[in-house]
PDB file of C-alpha atoms and ligand atoms in Angstrom:
ATOM      1  CA  UNK A   1      -0.035   0.027  -0.063  1.00 88.00           C
ATOM      2  CA  UNK A   2       1.251   3.520  -0.919  1.00 91.00           C
ATOM      3  CA  UNK A   3       2.605   5.848   1.880  1.00 93.00           C
ATOM      4  CA  UNK A   4      -0.034   8.368   0.934  1.00 93.00           C
ATOM      5  CA  UNK A   5      -2.689   6.001   2.445  1.00 94.00           C
ATOM      6  CA  UNK A   6      -0.645   5.843   5.706  1.00 96.00           C
ATOM      7  CA  UNK A   7      -0.217   9.723   5.577  1.00 96.00           C
ATOM      8  CA  UNK A   8      -3.929  10.066   5.313  1.00 96.00           C
ATOM      9  CA  UNK A   9      -4.555   7.707   8.226  1.00 96.00           C
ATOM     10  CA  UNK A  10      -2.100   9.652  10.363  1.00 96.00           C
ATOM     11  CA  UNK A  11      -3.952  12.810   9.390  1.00 96.00           C
ATOM     12  CA  UNK A  12      -7.205  11.268  10.446  1.00 96.00           C
ATOM     13  CA  UNK A  13      -6.002   9.993  13.669  1.00 95.00           C
ATOM     14  CA  UNK A  14      -4.231  13.173  14.467  1.00 95.00           C
ATOM     15  CA  UNK A  15      -7.266  15.297  13.576  1.00 94.00           C
ATOM     16  CA  UNK A  16      -9.545  13.228  15.915  1.00 90.00           C
ATOM     17  CA  UNK A  17      -7.216  12.296  18.730  1.00 90.00           C
ATOM     18  CA  UNK A  18      -4.140  14.643  18.563  1.00 92.00           C
ATOM     19  CA  UNK A  19      -0.414  13.802  18.006  1.00 91.00           C
ATOM     20  CA  UNK A  20      -0.281  11.822  21.163  1.00 94.00           C
ATOM     21  CA  UNK A  21      -2.856   9.448  19.887  1.00 94.00           C
ATOM     22  CA  UNK A  22      -0.912   8.826  16.658  1.00 95.00           C
ATOM     23  CA  UNK A  23       2.288   8.093  18.629  1.00 95.00           C
ATOM     24  CA  UNK A  24       0.281   5.696  20.831  1.00 96.00           C
ATOM     25  CA  UNK A  25      -1.100   3.909  17.873  1.00 96.00           C
ATOM     26  CA  UNK A  26       2.311   3.544  16.134  1.00 96.00           C
ATOM     27  CA  UNK A  27       3.886   2.222  19.358  1.00 97.00           C
ATOM     28  CA  UNK A  28       1.079  -0.283  19.823  1.00 96.00           C
ATOM     29  CA  UNK A  29       1.260  -1.436  16.188  1.00 97.00           C
ATOM     30  CA  UNK A  30       4.999  -1.821  16.687  1.00 96.00           C
ATOM     31  CA  UNK A  31       5.921   0.116  13.548  1.00 96.00           C
ATOM     32  CA  UNK A  32       8.179   3.042  12.943  1.00 92.00           C
ATOM     33  CA  UNK A  33       5.893   5.614  11.150  1.00 93.00           C
ATOM     34  CA  UNK A  34       7.397   8.334   8.948  1.00 93.00           C
ATOM     35  CA  UNK A  35       5.823   7.295   5.700  1.00 96.00           C
ATOM     36  CA  UNK A  36       6.634   8.851   2.260  1.00 94.00           C
ATOM     37  CA  UNK A  37       3.626   9.376  -0.029  1.00 90.00           C
ATOM     38  CA  UNK A  38       4.897   7.442  -3.017  1.00 87.00           C
ATOM     39  CA  UNK A  39       6.866   4.705  -1.362  1.00 92.00           C
ATOM     40  CA  UNK A  40       5.267   1.346  -0.953  1.00 93.00           C
ATOM     41  CA  UNK A  41       4.825  -0.353   2.473  1.00 95.00           C
ATOM     42  CA  UNK A  42       3.390  -3.705   3.388  1.00 93.00           C
ATOM     43  CA  UNK A  43      -0.441  -4.058   3.629  1.00 92.00           C
ATOM     44  CA  UNK A  44       0.195  -5.866   6.962  1.00 94.00           C
ATOM     45  CA  UNK A  45       1.818  -2.669   8.273  1.00 96.00           C
ATOM     46  CA  UNK A  46      -1.330  -0.808   7.495  1.00 94.00           C
ATOM     47  CA  UNK A  47      -3.463  -3.431   9.005  1.00 94.00           C
ATOM     48  CA  UNK A  48      -1.409  -3.374  12.174  1.00 96.00           C
ATOM     49  CA  UNK A  49      -1.976   0.370  12.504  1.00 97.00           C
ATOM     50  CA  UNK A  50      -5.654   0.052  11.828  1.00 96.00           C
ATOM     51  CA  UNK A  51      -5.889  -2.689  14.382  1.00 96.00           C
ATOM     52  CA  UNK A  52      -4.196  -0.420  16.930  1.00 97.00           C
ATOM     53  CA  UNK A  53      -6.724   2.378  16.164  1.00 96.00           C
ATOM     54  CA  UNK A  54      -9.535  -0.125  16.517  1.00 95.00           C
ATOM     55  CA  UNK A  55      -8.145  -1.210  20.022  1.00 95.00           C
ATOM     56  CA  UNK A  56      -7.425   2.422  21.012  1.00 92.00           C
ATOM     57  CA  UNK A  57     -10.974   3.564  20.058  1.00 89.00           C
ATOM     58  CA  UNK A  58     -12.780   0.399  21.152  1.00 89.00           C
ATOM     59  CA  UNK A  59     -14.966   0.504  18.063  1.00 91.00           C
ATOM     60  CA  UNK A  60     -15.797  -2.380  15.554  1.00 94.00           C
ATOM     61  CA  UNK A  61     -13.066  -2.658  12.871  1.00 93.00           C
ATOM     62  CA  UNK A  62     -15.637  -2.248  10.132  1.00 94.00           C
ATOM     63  CA  UNK A  63     -16.728   1.214  11.580  1.00 95.00           C
ATOM     64  CA  UNK A  64     -13.135   2.359  11.687  1.00 95.00           C
ATOM     65  CA  UNK A  65     -12.188   1.058   8.148  1.00 95.00           C
ATOM     66  CA  UNK A  66     -15.445   2.557   6.631  1.00 96.00           C
ATOM     67  CA  UNK A  67     -14.846   5.937   8.319  1.00 96.00           C
ATOM     68  CA  UNK A  68     -11.226   5.893   7.014  1.00 96.00           C
ATOM     69  CA  UNK A  69     -12.464   5.237   3.453  1.00 97.00           C
ATOM     70  CA  UNK A  70     -14.843   8.190   3.648  1.00 97.00           C
ATOM     71  CA  UNK A  71     -12.106  10.434   5.099  1.00 97.00           C
ATOM     72  CA  UNK A  72      -9.523   9.148   2.478  1.00 96.00           C
ATOM     73  CA  UNK A  73     -11.796  10.045  -0.321  1.00 96.00           C
ATOM     74  CA  UNK A  74     -11.899  13.610   0.630  1.00 96.00           C
ATOM     75  CA  UNK A  75      -8.165  13.698   1.144  1.00 95.00           C
ATOM     76  CA  UNK A  76      -7.350  12.039  -2.170  1.00 93.00           C
ATOM     77  CA  UNK A  77      -9.726  14.425  -3.984  1.00 94.00           C
ATOM     78  CA  UNK A  78      -8.073  17.463  -2.628  1.00 93.00           C
ATOM     79  CA  UNK A  79      -4.550  16.090  -3.048  1.00 91.00           C
ATOM     80  CA  UNK A  80      -5.162  14.735  -6.542  1.00 90.00           C
ATOM     81  CA  UNK A  81      -8.040  16.860  -8.093  1.00 92.00           C
ATOM     82  CA  UNK A  82      -7.468  14.975 -11.318  1.00 89.00           C
ATOM     83  CA  UNK A  83      -9.240  12.019  -9.881  1.00 88.00           C
ATOM     84  CA  UNK A  84     -12.688  13.851  -9.552  1.00 91.00           C
ATOM     85  CA  UNK A  85     -12.248  16.608 -12.329  1.00 89.00           C
ATOM     86  CA  UNK A  86     -13.422  14.323 -15.123  1.00 84.00           C
ATOM     87  CA  UNK A  87     -16.763  13.541 -13.772  1.00 90.00           C
ATOM     88  CA  UNK A  88     -19.611  15.868 -12.591  1.00 89.00           C
ATOM     89  CA  UNK A  89     -21.955  13.356 -11.168  1.00 94.00           C
ATOM     90  CA  UNK A  90     -21.683  10.505  -8.555  1.00 96.00           C
ATOM     91  CA  UNK A  91     -22.688   7.528 -10.823  1.00 96.00           C
ATOM     92  CA  UNK A  92     -20.522   8.579 -13.712  1.00 95.00           C
ATOM     93  CA  UNK A  93     -17.671   8.948 -11.315  1.00 95.00           C
ATOM     94  CA  UNK A  94     -18.206   5.398  -9.854  1.00 97.00           C
ATOM     95  CA  UNK A  95     -18.562   4.004 -13.389  1.00 96.00           C
ATOM     96  CA  UNK A  96     -15.254   5.418 -14.385  1.00 94.00           C
ATOM     97  CA  UNK A  97     -13.254   3.972 -11.417  1.00 94.00           C
ATOM     98  CA  UNK A  98     -12.019   0.916 -13.324  1.00 91.00           C
ATOM     99  CA  UNK A  99     -11.295   2.508 -16.630  1.00 88.00           C
ATOM    100  CA  UNK A 100     -10.158   6.027 -15.798  1.00 88.00           C
ATOM    101  CA  UNK A 101      -9.587   6.748 -12.003  1.00 89.00           C
ATOM    102  CA  UNK A 102      -7.449   3.656 -11.405  1.00 91.00           C
ATOM    103  CA  UNK A 103      -5.285   4.521 -14.577  1.00 89.00           C
ATOM    104  CA  UNK A 104      -4.607   7.953 -12.833  1.00 88.00           C
ATOM    105  CA  UNK A 105      -3.898   6.192  -9.561  1.00 87.00           C
ATOM    106  CA  UNK A 106      -1.263   3.924 -11.349  1.00 88.00           C
ATOM    107  CA  UNK A 107       0.159   6.927 -13.040  1.00 86.00           C
ATOM    108  CA  UNK A 108       0.432   9.285 -10.022  1.00 84.00           C
ATOM    109  CA  UNK A 109       1.067   6.753  -7.282  1.00 84.00           C
ATOM    110  CA  UNK A 110       2.426   3.848  -9.221  1.00 83.00           C
ATOM    111  CA  UNK A 111      -0.095   1.598  -7.262  1.00 83.00           C
ATOM    112  CA  UNK A 112      -0.814  -1.493  -9.186  1.00 81.00           C
ATOM    113  CA  UNK A 113      -2.594  -3.766  -6.749  1.00 87.00           C
ATOM    114  CA  UNK A 114      -6.073  -2.303  -7.258  1.00 91.00           C
ATOM    115  CA  UNK A 115      -9.358  -3.987  -7.132  1.00 94.00           C
ATOM    116  CA  UNK A 116     -11.419  -4.642 -10.292  1.00 95.00           C
ATOM    117  CA  UNK A 117     -14.819  -2.988 -10.318  1.00 96.00           C
ATOM    118  CA  UNK A 118     -17.542  -3.233 -12.776  1.00 97.00           C
ATOM    119  CA  UNK A 119     -20.805  -1.293 -12.537  1.00 97.00           C
ATOM    120  CA  UNK A 120     -24.395  -1.858 -13.692  1.00 98.00           C
ATOM    121  CA  UNK A 121     -27.069   0.664 -13.413  1.00 97.00           C
ATOM    122  CA  UNK A 122     -30.436  -0.544 -12.214  1.00 96.00           C
ATOM    123  CA  UNK A 123     -32.928   2.099 -13.034  1.00 90.00           C
ATOM    124  CA  UNK A 124     -32.079   5.803 -12.421  1.00 91.00           C
ATOM    125  CA  UNK A 125     -31.424   5.544  -8.771  1.00 96.00           C
ATOM    126  CA  UNK A 126     -29.302   2.412  -8.182  1.00 97.00           C
ATOM    127  CA  UNK A 127     -25.881   1.315  -9.198  1.00 98.00           C
ATOM    128  CA  UNK A 128     -24.589  -2.265  -8.454  1.00 98.00           C
ATOM    129  CA  UNK A 129     -20.790  -2.434  -8.204  1.00 98.00           C
ATOM    130  CA  UNK A 130     -19.150  -5.684  -8.582  1.00 98.00           C
ATOM    131  CA  UNK A 131     -16.047  -5.632  -6.525  1.00 97.00           C
ATOM    132  CA  UNK A 132     -13.127  -8.112  -6.729  1.00 97.00           C
ATOM    133  CA  UNK A 133      -9.721  -8.016  -4.946  1.00 95.00           C
ATOM    134  CA  UNK A 134      -7.492 -10.373  -3.286  1.00 92.00           C
ATOM    135  CA  UNK A 135      -7.163  -7.781  -0.537  1.00 92.00           C
ATOM    136  CA  UNK A 136     -10.951  -8.099   0.176  1.00 94.00           C
ATOM    137  CA  UNK A 137     -11.260  -4.527   1.407  1.00 95.00           C
ATOM    138  CA  UNK A 138     -14.793  -4.089   0.384  1.00 97.00           C
ATOM    139  CA  UNK A 139     -15.556  -2.143   3.661  1.00 96.00           C
ATOM    140  CA  UNK A 140     -12.922   0.336   2.671  1.00 96.00           C
ATOM    141  CA  UNK A 141     -14.491   0.528  -0.745  1.00 96.00           C
ATOM    142  CA  UNK A 142     -17.907   1.235   0.899  1.00 97.00           C
ATOM    143  CA  UNK A 143     -16.302   4.110   2.925  1.00 97.00           C
ATOM    144  CA  UNK A 144     -14.778   5.536  -0.222  1.00 97.00           C
ATOM    145  CA  UNK A 145     -18.088   5.404  -1.918  1.00 98.00           C
ATOM    146  CA  UNK A 146     -19.650   7.358   0.976  1.00 98.00           C
ATOM    147  CA  UNK A 147     -16.923   9.894   0.549  1.00 97.00           C
ATOM    148  CA  UNK A 148     -17.526  10.166  -3.162  1.00 97.00           C
ATOM    149  CA  UNK A 149     -21.381  10.702  -2.335  1.00 97.00           C
ATOM    150  CA  UNK A 150     -20.330  13.491   0.105  1.00 97.00           C
ATOM    151  CA  UNK A 151     -18.087  14.973  -2.607  1.00 96.00           C
ATOM    152  CA  UNK A 152     -20.823  14.995  -5.172  1.00 96.00           C
ATOM    153  CA  UNK A 153     -23.400  15.989  -2.587  1.00 96.00           C
ATOM    154  CA  UNK A 154     -25.647  13.024  -3.302  1.00 96.00           C
ATOM    155  CA  UNK A 155     -27.090  11.273  -0.280  1.00 96.00           C
ATOM    156  CA  UNK A 156     -26.906   7.516  -0.645  1.00 98.00           C
ATOM    157  CA  UNK A 157     -27.646   4.199   0.972  1.00 97.00           C
ATOM    158  CA  UNK A 158     -25.491   1.155   0.512  1.00 97.00           C
ATOM    159  CA  UNK A 159     -26.344  -2.454   0.690  1.00 97.00           C
ATOM    160  CA  UNK A 160     -23.807  -5.274   0.454  1.00 97.00           C
ATOM    161  CA  UNK A 161     -25.905  -8.418  -0.084  1.00 97.00           C
ATOM    162  CA  UNK A 162     -22.989 -10.539  -1.683  1.00 98.00           C
ATOM    163  CA  UNK A 163     -19.730 -10.468  -0.003  1.00 98.00           C
ATOM    164  CA  UNK A 164     -16.231 -12.148  -0.356  1.00 97.00           C
ATOM    165  CA  UNK A 165     -16.201 -12.363   3.447  1.00 96.00           C
ATOM    166  CA  UNK A 166     -19.327 -14.639   3.287  1.00 96.00           C
ATOM    167  CA  UNK A 167     -17.893 -17.172   0.832  1.00 96.00           C
ATOM    168  CA  UNK A 168     -18.588 -15.344  -2.497  1.00 97.00           C
ATOM    169  CA  UNK A 169     -16.068 -14.865  -5.250  1.00 97.00           C
ATOM    170  CA  UNK A 170     -16.891 -11.092  -5.382  1.00 98.00           C
ATOM    171  CA  UNK A 171     -18.874  -8.511  -3.619  1.00 98.00           C
ATOM    172  CA  UNK A 172     -22.106  -6.796  -4.785  1.00 98.00           C
ATOM    173  CA  UNK A 173     -22.105  -3.310  -3.455  1.00 98.00           C
ATOM    174  CA  UNK A 174     -25.566  -1.659  -4.191  1.00 98.00           C
ATOM    175  CA  UNK A 175     -25.504   2.164  -4.119  1.00 98.00           C
ATOM    176  CA  UNK A 176     -29.022   3.661  -3.875  1.00 98.00           C
ATOM    177  CA  UNK A 177     -29.596   7.375  -4.227  1.00 97.00           C
ATOM    178  CA  UNK A 178     -31.952   8.604  -1.588  1.00 96.00           C
ATOM    179  CA  UNK A 179     -33.936  11.820  -1.931  1.00 82.00           C
ATOM    180  CA  UNK A 180     -33.915  13.637   1.282  1.00 70.00           C
TER     181      UNK A 180
HETATM  182 ZN1   ZN B 201     -17.697  -7.610   0.726  1.00 51.15          ZN
END
């Protein structure tokens, strides 16, 4: 995983809990910290830090990972506006992830270990995203989708009826626009 992901996690933890909290988390995870945005670090290192945050906050892992995804989307969109500049609505953005956005991610961050995502619209208000990745980070994907919905100011609801964590070979993430 790229250092920028670690940098964003550090920003989130520091923003919510202060510098002491980040130091505590780093110590608990048994890692050194000090990540460079474009360098690559092991996924396990990221998971150790996330595990330490989960233990520190005493929250379910899914809650923390999803919140991190939402926070990460906003950060990525402001650090790399090119990711969101090409689309002006939520569904076209989500549909362009596999073909357009991930190419930009590969170019800017040389990250190649990305999930494969294909989308199918069901009527005007629902998009079903077929998520496949050996990392099985579908909860992070959900958080990122919530972040995208905030960015495009479209309230959504997500259902996740088919999941790799429940024995399927992929996840179905159903994104439903809500009209509040
Ligand atoms: Zn899943």
